[in-house]
mmCIF file with all atom_site columns, C-alpha atoms in Angstrom:
data_model
loop_
_atom_site.group_PDB
_atom_site.id
_atom_site.type_symbol
_atom_site.label_atom_id
_atom_site.label_alt_id
_atom_site.label_comp_id
_atom_site.label_asym_id
_atom_site.label_entity_id
_atom_site.label_seq_id
_atom_site.pdbx_PDB_ins_code
_atom_site.Cartn_x
_atom_site.Cartn_y
_atom_site.Cartn_z
_atom_site.occupancy
_atom_site.B_iso_or_equiv
_atom_site.pdbx_formal_charge
_atom_site.auth_seq_id
_atom_site.auth_comp_id
_atom_site.auth_asym_id
_atom_site.auth_atom_id
_atom_site.pdbx_PDB_model_num
ATOM 1   C CA . UNK G 1 1   ? -72.744 -48.359 109.946 1.00 40.00 ? 384 UNK G CA 1
ATOM 2   C CA . UNK G 1 2   ? -69.710 -50.549 110.457 1.00 38.00 ? 385 UNK G CA 1
ATOM 3   C CA . UNK G 1 3   ? -66.619 -48.298 110.240 1.00 39.00 ? 386 UNK G CA 1
ATOM 4   C CA . UNK G 1 4   ? -64.239 -51.246 110.394 1.00 38.00 ? 387 UNK G CA 1
ATOM 5   C CA . UNK G 1 5   ? -65.475 -52.641 107.080 1.00 37.00 ? 388 UNK G CA 1
ATOM 6   C CA . UNK G 1 6   ? -62.793 -52.220 104.407 1.00 37.00 ? 389 UNK G CA 1
ATOM 7   C CA . UNK G 1 7   ? -63.623 -50.895 100.974 1.00 38.00 ? 390 UNK G CA 1
ATOM 8   C CA . UNK G 1 8   ? -63.079 -53.625 98.403  1.00 38.00 ? 391 UNK G CA 1
ATOM 9   C CA . UNK G 1 9   ? -61.418 -51.818 95.470  1.00 38.00 ? 392 UNK G CA 1
ATOM 10  C CA . UNK G 1 10  ? -60.833 -55.027 93.525  1.00 39.00 ? 393 UNK G CA 1
ATOM 11  C CA . UNK G 1 11  ? -64.315 -54.731 91.993  1.00 40.00 ? 394 UNK G CA 1
ATOM 12  C CA . UNK G 1 12  ? -63.645 -51.236 90.616  1.00 37.00 ? 395 UNK G CA 1
ATOM 13  C CA . UNK G 1 13  ? -62.612 -50.850 86.962  1.00 41.00 ? 396 UNK G CA 1
ATOM 14  C CA . UNK G 1 14  ? -58.950 -50.009 86.405  1.00 45.00 ? 397 UNK G CA 1
ATOM 15  C CA . UNK G 1 15  ? -58.545 -46.278 85.893  1.00 49.00 ? 398 UNK G CA 1
ATOM 16  C CA . UNK G 1 16  ? -55.824 -44.798 83.773  1.00 60.00 ? 399 UNK G CA 1
ATOM 17  C CA . UNK G 1 17  ? -53.319 -42.717 85.682  1.00 67.00 ? 400 UNK G CA 1
ATOM 18  C CA . UNK G 1 18  ? -51.811 -39.484 84.474  1.00 63.00 ? 401 UNK G CA 1
ATOM 19  C CA . UNK G 1 19  ? -48.246 -40.333 83.592  1.00 74.00 ? 402 UNK G CA 1
ATOM 20  C CA . UNK G 1 20  ? -46.911 -36.982 82.440  1.00 84.00 ? 403 UNK G CA 1
ATOM 21  C CA . UNK G 1 21  ? -46.027 -33.471 83.501  1.00 92.00 ? 404 UNK G CA 1
ATOM 22  C CA . UNK G 1 22  ? -47.007 -30.216 81.888  1.00 94.00 ? 405 UNK G CA 1
ATOM 23  C CA . UNK G 1 23  ? -44.855 -29.293 78.902  1.00 97.00 ? 406 UNK G CA 1
ATOM 24  C CA . UNK G 1 24  ? -41.875 -26.966 79.172  1.00 97.00 ? 407 UNK G CA 1
ATOM 25  C CA . UNK G 1 25  ? -42.575 -24.389 76.480  1.00 97.00 ? 408 UNK G CA 1
ATOM 26  C CA . UNK G 1 26  ? -40.344 -21.399 75.802  1.00 97.00 ? 409 UNK G CA 1
ATOM 27  C CA . UNK G 1 27  ? -41.856 -18.386 74.093  1.00 95.00 ? 410 UNK G CA 1
ATOM 28  C CA . UNK G 1 28  ? -40.507 -19.331 70.635  1.00 97.00 ? 411 UNK G CA 1
ATOM 29  C CA . UNK G 1 29  ? -39.462 -22.997 70.712  1.00 98.00 ? 412 UNK G CA 1
ATOM 30  C CA . UNK G 1 30  ? -37.364 -24.200 67.786  1.00 98.00 ? 413 UNK G CA 1
ATOM 31  C CA . UNK G 1 31  ? -36.771 -27.764 68.971  1.00 98.00 ? 414 UNK G CA 1
ATOM 32  C CA . UNK G 1 32  ? -39.413 -29.959 70.593  1.00 98.00 ? 415 UNK G CA 1
ATOM 33  C CA . UNK G 1 33  ? -37.960 -32.973 72.432  1.00 98.00 ? 416 UNK G CA 1
ATOM 34  C CA . UNK G 1 34  ? -40.506 -35.726 72.987  1.00 97.00 ? 417 UNK G CA 1
ATOM 35  C CA . UNK G 1 35  ? -39.973 -38.433 75.589  1.00 95.00 ? 418 UNK G CA 1
ATOM 36  C CA . UNK G 1 36  ? -42.195 -41.384 76.404  1.00 90.00 ? 419 UNK G CA 1
ATOM 37  C CA . UNK G 1 37  ? -43.225 -40.877 80.041  1.00 88.00 ? 420 UNK G CA 1
ATOM 38  C CA . UNK G 1 38  ? -41.602 -40.049 83.368  1.00 87.00 ? 421 UNK G CA 1
ATOM 39  C CA . UNK G 1 39  ? -40.193 -42.847 85.484  1.00 82.00 ? 422 UNK G CA 1
ATOM 40  C CA . UNK G 1 40  ? -40.875 -43.463 89.153  1.00 82.00 ? 423 UNK G CA 1
ATOM 41  C CA . UNK G 1 41  ? -38.086 -41.141 90.369  1.00 88.00 ? 424 UNK G CA 1
ATOM 42  C CA . UNK G 1 42  ? -39.337 -38.359 88.093  1.00 90.00 ? 425 UNK G CA 1
ATOM 43  C CA . UNK G 1 43  ? -42.871 -38.821 89.401  1.00 86.00 ? 426 UNK G CA 1
ATOM 44  C CA . UNK G 1 44  ? -41.644 -38.718 93.012  1.00 90.00 ? 427 UNK G CA 1
ATOM 45  C CA . UNK G 1 45  ? -39.550 -35.571 92.453  1.00 94.00 ? 428 UNK G CA 1
ATOM 46  C CA . UNK G 1 46  ? -41.992 -34.040 89.943  1.00 94.00 ? 429 UNK G CA 1
ATOM 47  C CA . UNK G 1 47  ? -39.108 -33.172 87.616  1.00 95.00 ? 430 UNK G CA 1
ATOM 48  C CA . UNK G 1 48  ? -38.286 -34.149 84.063  1.00 97.00 ? 431 UNK G CA 1
ATOM 49  C CA . UNK G 1 49  ? -35.338 -36.569 83.836  1.00 96.00 ? 432 UNK G CA 1
ATOM 50  C CA . UNK G 1 50  ? -34.764 -36.594 87.614  1.00 95.00 ? 433 UNK G CA 1
ATOM 51  C CA . UNK G 1 51  ? -33.124 -40.035 87.646  1.00 94.00 ? 434 UNK G CA 1
ATOM 52  C CA . UNK G 1 52  ? -29.398 -39.450 88.201  1.00 92.00 ? 435 UNK G CA 1
ATOM 53  C CA . UNK G 1 53  ? -28.659 -42.299 85.795  1.00 94.00 ? 436 UNK G CA 1
ATOM 54  C CA . UNK G 1 54  ? -30.487 -40.501 82.975  1.00 96.00 ? 437 UNK G CA 1
ATOM 55  C CA . UNK G 1 55  ? -28.040 -38.582 80.812  1.00 97.00 ? 438 UNK G CA 1
ATOM 56  C CA . UNK G 1 56  ? -30.578 -36.081 79.406  1.00 98.00 ? 439 UNK G CA 1
ATOM 57  C CA . UNK G 1 57  ? -29.435 -33.020 81.380  1.00 98.00 ? 440 UNK G CA 1
ATOM 58  C CA . UNK G 1 58  ? -25.723 -33.737 80.903  1.00 98.00 ? 441 UNK G CA 1
ATOM 59  C CA . UNK G 1 59  ? -26.299 -34.056 77.170  1.00 98.00 ? 442 UNK G CA 1
ATOM 60  C CA . UNK G 1 60  ? -28.416 -30.887 76.948  1.00 98.00 ? 443 UNK G CA 1
ATOM 61  C CA . UNK G 1 61  ? -25.736 -28.906 78.801  1.00 98.00 ? 444 UNK G CA 1
ATOM 62  C CA . UNK G 1 62  ? -23.041 -30.291 76.480  1.00 97.00 ? 445 UNK G CA 1
ATOM 63  C CA . UNK G 1 63  ? -25.077 -29.600 73.333  1.00 97.00 ? 446 UNK G CA 1
ATOM 64  C CA . UNK G 1 64  ? -25.821 -26.017 74.424  1.00 97.00 ? 447 UNK G CA 1
ATOM 65  C CA . UNK G 1 65  ? -22.244 -25.504 75.684  1.00 96.00 ? 448 UNK G CA 1
ATOM 66  C CA . UNK G 1 66  ? -23.443 -24.140 79.023  1.00 96.00 ? 449 UNK G CA 1
ATOM 67  C CA . UNK G 1 67  ? -22.139 -24.777 82.540  1.00 96.00 ? 450 UNK G CA 1
ATOM 68  C CA . UNK G 1 68  ? -23.867 -27.773 84.142  1.00 97.00 ? 451 UNK G CA 1
ATOM 69  C CA . UNK G 1 69  ? -26.266 -27.178 87.038  1.00 97.00 ? 452 UNK G CA 1
ATOM 70  C CA . UNK G 1 70  ? -28.101 -29.638 89.273  1.00 96.00 ? 453 UNK G CA 1
ATOM 71  C CA . UNK G 1 71  ? -30.696 -26.981 90.097  1.00 98.00 ? 454 UNK G CA 1
ATOM 72  C CA . UNK G 1 72  ? -33.972 -27.833 88.353  1.00 98.00 ? 455 UNK G CA 1
ATOM 73  C CA . UNK G 1 73  ? -35.015 -24.196 87.885  1.00 98.00 ? 456 UNK G CA 1
ATOM 74  C CA . UNK G 1 74  ? -31.663 -23.522 86.184  1.00 98.00 ? 457 UNK G CA 1
ATOM 75  C CA . UNK G 1 75  ? -32.258 -26.492 83.923  1.00 98.00 ? 458 UNK G CA 1
ATOM 76  C CA . UNK G 1 76  ? -35.674 -25.205 82.864  1.00 98.00 ? 459 UNK G CA 1
ATOM 77  C CA . UNK G 1 77  ? -34.172 -21.754 82.223  1.00 98.00 ? 460 UNK G CA 1
ATOM 78  C CA . UNK G 1 78  ? -31.486 -23.403 80.064  1.00 98.00 ? 461 UNK G CA 1
ATOM 79  C CA . UNK G 1 79  ? -34.170 -25.007 77.896  1.00 98.00 ? 462 UNK G CA 1
ATOM 80  C CA . UNK G 1 80  ? -36.093 -21.774 77.552  1.00 98.00 ? 463 UNK G CA 1
ATOM 81  C CA . UNK G 1 81  ? -32.988 -19.708 76.716  1.00 97.00 ? 464 UNK G CA 1
ATOM 82  C CA . UNK G 1 82  ? -32.112 -22.191 74.010  1.00 97.00 ? 465 UNK G CA 1
ATOM 83  C CA . UNK G 1 83  ? -35.658 -22.392 72.588  1.00 98.00 ? 466 UNK G CA 1
ATOM 84  C CA . UNK G 1 84  ? -36.065 -26.070 73.490  1.00 98.00 ? 467 UNK G CA 1
ATOM 85  C CA . UNK G 1 85  ? -39.484 -27.430 74.455  1.00 98.00 ? 468 UNK G CA 1
ATOM 86  C CA . UNK G 1 86  ? -39.937 -30.813 76.131  1.00 98.00 ? 469 UNK G CA 1
ATOM 87  C CA . UNK G 1 87  ? -42.926 -33.037 76.783  1.00 97.00 ? 470 UNK G CA 1
ATOM 88  C CA . UNK G 1 88  ? -43.813 -36.702 76.921  1.00 95.00 ? 471 UNK G CA 1
ATOM 89  C CA . UNK G 1 89  ? -46.012 -38.523 74.459  1.00 93.00 ? 472 UNK G CA 1
ATOM 90  C CA . UNK G 1 90  ? -48.063 -40.338 77.134  1.00 89.00 ? 473 UNK G CA 1
ATOM 91  C CA . UNK G 1 91  ? -50.621 -38.274 79.012  1.00 88.00 ? 474 UNK G CA 1
ATOM 92  C CA . UNK G 1 92  ? -52.508 -41.195 80.549  1.00 81.00 ? 475 UNK G CA 1
ATOM 93  C CA . UNK G 1 93  ? -51.866 -44.908 80.573  1.00 71.00 ? 476 UNK G CA 1
ATOM 94  C CA . UNK G 1 94  ? -51.922 -48.115 82.506  1.00 71.00 ? 477 UNK G CA 1
ATOM 95  C CA . UNK G 1 95  ? -48.490 -48.606 84.046  1.00 61.00 ? 478 UNK G CA 1
ATOM 96  C CA . UNK G 1 96  ? -47.749 -52.330 83.960  1.00 65.00 ? 479 UNK G CA 1
ATOM 97  C CA . UNK G 1 97  ? -44.223 -52.013 85.438  1.00 57.00 ? 480 UNK G CA 1
ATOM 98  C CA . UNK G 1 98  ? -41.407 -49.441 85.467  1.00 55.00 ? 481 UNK G CA 1
ATOM 99  C CA . UNK G 1 99  ? -39.804 -48.495 82.166  1.00 52.00 ? 482 UNK G CA 1
ATOM 100 C CA . UNK G 1 100 ? -40.585 -46.320 79.164  1.00 51.00 ? 483 UNK G CA 1
ATOM 101 C CA . UNK G 1 101 ? -42.105 -49.144 77.168  1.00 56.00 ? 484 UNK G CA 1
ATOM 102 C CA . UNK G 1 102 ? -44.318 -50.454 79.952  1.00 61.00 ? 485 UNK G CA 1
ATOM 103 C CA . UNK G 1 103 ? -47.448 -48.349 79.600  1.00 65.00 ? 486 UNK G CA 1
ATOM 104 C CA . UNK G 1 104 ? -50.397 -49.811 77.788  1.00 73.00 ? 487 UNK G CA 1
ATOM 105 C CA . UNK G 1 105 ? -53.629 -48.264 76.566  1.00 80.00 ? 488 UNK G CA 1
ATOM 106 C CA . UNK G 1 106 ? -51.924 -44.892 76.508  1.00 84.00 ? 489 UNK G CA 1
ATOM 107 C CA . UNK G 1 107 ? -53.668 -41.634 75.714  1.00 89.00 ? 490 UNK G CA 1
ATOM 108 C CA . UNK G 1 108 ? -51.276 -39.227 74.008  1.00 93.00 ? 491 UNK G CA 1
ATOM 109 C CA . UNK G 1 109 ? -50.701 -35.597 74.846  1.00 94.00 ? 492 UNK G CA 1
ATOM 110 C CA . UNK G 1 110 ? -51.882 -33.226 72.087  1.00 96.00 ? 493 UNK G CA 1
ATOM 111 C CA . UNK G 1 111 ? -48.383 -32.878 70.626  1.00 95.00 ? 494 UNK G CA 1
ATOM 112 C CA . UNK G 1 112 ? -49.429 -31.796 67.142  1.00 95.00 ? 495 UNK G CA 1
ATOM 113 C CA . UNK G 1 113 ? -51.812 -29.167 68.515  1.00 95.00 ? 496 UNK G CA 1
ATOM 114 C CA . UNK G 1 114 ? -48.948 -27.623 70.485  1.00 94.00 ? 497 UNK G CA 1
ATOM 115 C CA . UNK G 1 115 ? -46.606 -27.728 67.482  1.00 95.00 ? 498 UNK G CA 1
ATOM 116 C CA . UNK G 1 116 ? -49.238 -26.012 65.326  1.00 94.00 ? 499 UNK G CA 1
ATOM 117 C CA . UNK G 1 117 ? -49.642 -23.308 67.994  1.00 95.00 ? 500 UNK G CA 1
ATOM 118 C CA . UNK G 1 118 ? -45.902 -22.597 67.796  1.00 96.00 ? 501 UNK G CA 1
ATOM 119 C CA . UNK G 1 119 ? -44.853 -22.089 64.161  1.00 96.00 ? 502 UNK G CA 1
ATOM 120 C CA . UNK G 1 120 ? -41.308 -21.453 65.421  1.00 97.00 ? 503 UNK G CA 1
ATOM 121 C CA . UNK G 1 121 ? -40.880 -25.236 65.944  1.00 98.00 ? 504 UNK G CA 1
ATOM 122 C CA . UNK G 1 122 ? -38.631 -26.583 63.186  1.00 97.00 ? 505 UNK G CA 1
ATOM 123 C CA . UNK G 1 123 ? -37.600 -29.961 64.622  1.00 98.00 ? 506 UNK G CA 1
ATOM 124 C CA . UNK G 1 124 ? -39.164 -32.716 66.719  1.00 98.00 ? 507 UNK G CA 1
ATOM 125 C CA . UNK G 1 125 ? -36.588 -34.920 68.398  1.00 98.00 ? 508 UNK G CA 1
ATOM 126 C CA . UNK G 1 126 ? -37.696 -38.219 69.909  1.00 98.00 ? 509 UNK G CA 1
ATOM 127 C CA . UNK G 1 127 ? -35.737 -39.256 72.985  1.00 97.00 ? 510 UNK G CA 1
ATOM 128 C CA . UNK G 1 128 ? -35.616 -42.920 72.001  1.00 96.00 ? 511 UNK G CA 1
ATOM 129 C CA . UNK G 1 129 ? -37.384 -45.194 69.555  1.00 95.00 ? 512 UNK G CA 1
ATOM 130 C CA . UNK G 1 130 ? -40.399 -45.819 71.835  1.00 91.00 ? 513 UNK G CA 1
ATOM 131 C CA . UNK G 1 131 ? -41.348 -42.116 71.838  1.00 94.00 ? 514 UNK G CA 1
ATOM 132 C CA . UNK G 1 132 ? -41.080 -42.132 68.027  1.00 96.00 ? 515 UNK G CA 1
ATOM 133 C CA . UNK G 1 133 ? -43.221 -45.255 67.689  1.00 94.00 ? 516 UNK G CA 1
ATOM 134 C CA . UNK G 1 134 ? -45.947 -43.935 70.002  1.00 93.00 ? 517 UNK G CA 1
ATOM 135 C CA . UNK G 1 135 ? -45.996 -40.577 68.232  1.00 96.00 ? 518 UNK G CA 1
ATOM 136 C CA . UNK G 1 136 ? -46.570 -42.200 64.850  1.00 96.00 ? 519 UNK G CA 1
ATOM 137 C CA . UNK G 1 137 ? -49.136 -44.565 66.355  1.00 94.00 ? 520 UNK G CA 1
ATOM 138 C CA . UNK G 1 138 ? -51.279 -41.535 67.221  1.00 94.00 ? 521 UNK G CA 1
ATOM 139 C CA . UNK G 1 139 ? -50.187 -38.723 64.866  1.00 95.00 ? 522 UNK G CA 1
ATOM 140 C CA . UNK G 1 140 ? -49.071 -37.972 61.349  1.00 94.00 ? 523 UNK G CA 1
ATOM 141 C CA . UNK G 1 141 ? -46.188 -35.775 60.288  1.00 95.00 ? 524 UNK G CA 1
ATOM 142 C CA . UNK G 1 142 ? -46.650 -32.024 60.100  1.00 96.00 ? 525 UNK G CA 1
ATOM 143 C CA . UNK G 1 143 ? -45.334 -30.528 56.888  1.00 95.00 ? 526 UNK G CA 1
ATOM 144 C CA . UNK G 1 144 ? -42.184 -28.439 57.350  1.00 95.00 ? 527 UNK G CA 1
ATOM 145 C CA . UNK G 1 145 ? -41.075 -30.177 60.555  1.00 97.00 ? 528 UNK G CA 1
ATOM 146 C CA . UNK G 1 146 ? -37.863 -32.226 60.678  1.00 97.00 ? 529 UNK G CA 1
ATOM 147 C CA . UNK G 1 147 ? -38.354 -35.457 62.647  1.00 98.00 ? 530 UNK G CA 1
ATOM 148 C CA . UNK G 1 148 ? -35.355 -37.192 64.243  1.00 98.00 ? 531 UNK G CA 1
ATOM 149 C CA . UNK G 1 149 ? -34.859 -40.075 66.674  1.00 98.00 ? 532 UNK G CA 1
ATOM 150 C CA . UNK G 1 150 ? -31.915 -39.858 69.062  1.00 98.00 ? 533 UNK G CA 1
ATOM 151 C CA . UNK G 1 151 ? -30.470 -42.501 71.342  1.00 98.00 ? 534 UNK G CA 1
ATOM 152 C CA . UNK G 1 152 ? -32.509 -42.719 74.518  1.00 96.00 ? 535 UNK G CA 1
ATOM 153 C CA . UNK G 1 153 ? -30.942 -41.014 77.515  1.00 97.00 ? 536 UNK G CA 1
ATOM 154 C CA . UNK G 1 154 ? -32.613 -43.540 79.824  1.00 93.00 ? 537 UNK G CA 1
ATOM 155 C CA . UNK G 1 155 ? -30.386 -45.374 82.300  1.00 92.00 ? 538 UNK G CA 1
ATOM 156 C CA . UNK G 1 156 ? -31.994 -48.558 80.914  1.00 90.00 ? 539 UNK G CA 1
ATOM 157 C CA . UNK G 1 157 ? -30.277 -47.866 77.567  1.00 92.00 ? 540 UNK G CA 1
ATOM 158 C CA . UNK G 1 158 ? -26.969 -49.492 78.463  1.00 92.00 ? 541 UNK G CA 1
ATOM 159 C CA . UNK G 1 159 ? -26.226 -50.545 74.895  1.00 95.00 ? 542 UNK G CA 1
ATOM 160 C CA . UNK G 1 160 ? -24.597 -47.158 74.235  1.00 96.00 ? 543 UNK G CA 1
ATOM 161 C CA . UNK G 1 161 ? -22.043 -45.201 76.250  1.00 96.00 ? 544 UNK G CA 1
ATOM 162 C CA . UNK G 1 162 ? -22.574 -41.625 77.350  1.00 97.00 ? 545 UNK G CA 1
ATOM 163 C CA . UNK G 1 163 ? -20.109 -40.474 74.659  1.00 97.00 ? 546 UNK G CA 1
ATOM 164 C CA . UNK G 1 164 ? -22.041 -42.339 71.942  1.00 98.00 ? 547 UNK G CA 1
ATOM 165 C CA . UNK G 1 165 ? -25.329 -40.834 73.121  1.00 98.00 ? 548 UNK G CA 1
ATOM 166 C CA . UNK G 1 166 ? -23.802 -37.356 73.282  1.00 98.00 ? 549 UNK G CA 1
ATOM 167 C CA . UNK G 1 167 ? -22.312 -37.589 69.786  1.00 98.00 ? 550 UNK G CA 1
ATOM 168 C CA . UNK G 1 168 ? -25.640 -38.811 68.426  1.00 98.00 ? 551 UNK G CA 1
ATOM 169 C CA . UNK G 1 169 ? -27.503 -35.900 70.020  1.00 98.00 ? 552 UNK G CA 1
ATOM 170 C CA . UNK G 1 170 ? -24.882 -33.358 68.855  1.00 97.00 ? 553 UNK G CA 1
ATOM 171 C CA . UNK G 1 171 ? -25.175 -34.471 65.244  1.00 97.00 ? 554 UNK G CA 1
ATOM 172 C CA . UNK G 1 172 ? -28.991 -34.477 65.358  1.00 95.00 ? 555 UNK G CA 1
ATOM 173 C CA . UNK G 1 173 ? -30.026 -31.302 67.202  1.00 92.00 ? 556 UNK G CA 1
ATOM 174 C CA . UNK G 1 174 ? -30.366 -28.292 64.869  1.00 75.00 ? 557 UNK G CA 1
#
């Protein structure tokens, strides 16, 4: 056997990669925030919204009126204390390049199954239009749930200032 022979992977079919984390689910979530998928920095750090340019955590701390922390465990505790669940719509997909809208042939997470398991959920908030569009590509509305789209907290969303994003989130979150 020739050990120096390289394996030619170019003949293998493209496999979908998992592009999400497990959900953050408090005991009785009231609000379920749905993103699209984690970016490269989030995947490297294995943390939701780990990109310093993403305003998600700053906005969540402002909305909940709590003291900001950079500690990820503190951030997860903040969500749980405030009955906020988070997850991404894409479970698997083919990543064509960085960015929330650059996954094709996505397989969604079972969002509606989770919502139905937690009757305490009253609102689904989509972190950006892409999350909304993918949700409604794969799911239908659940009766009794309020659906809202907020301005994306992504650093790629430079059309709006932090203050505009914050005000939008404050007027949307129940």
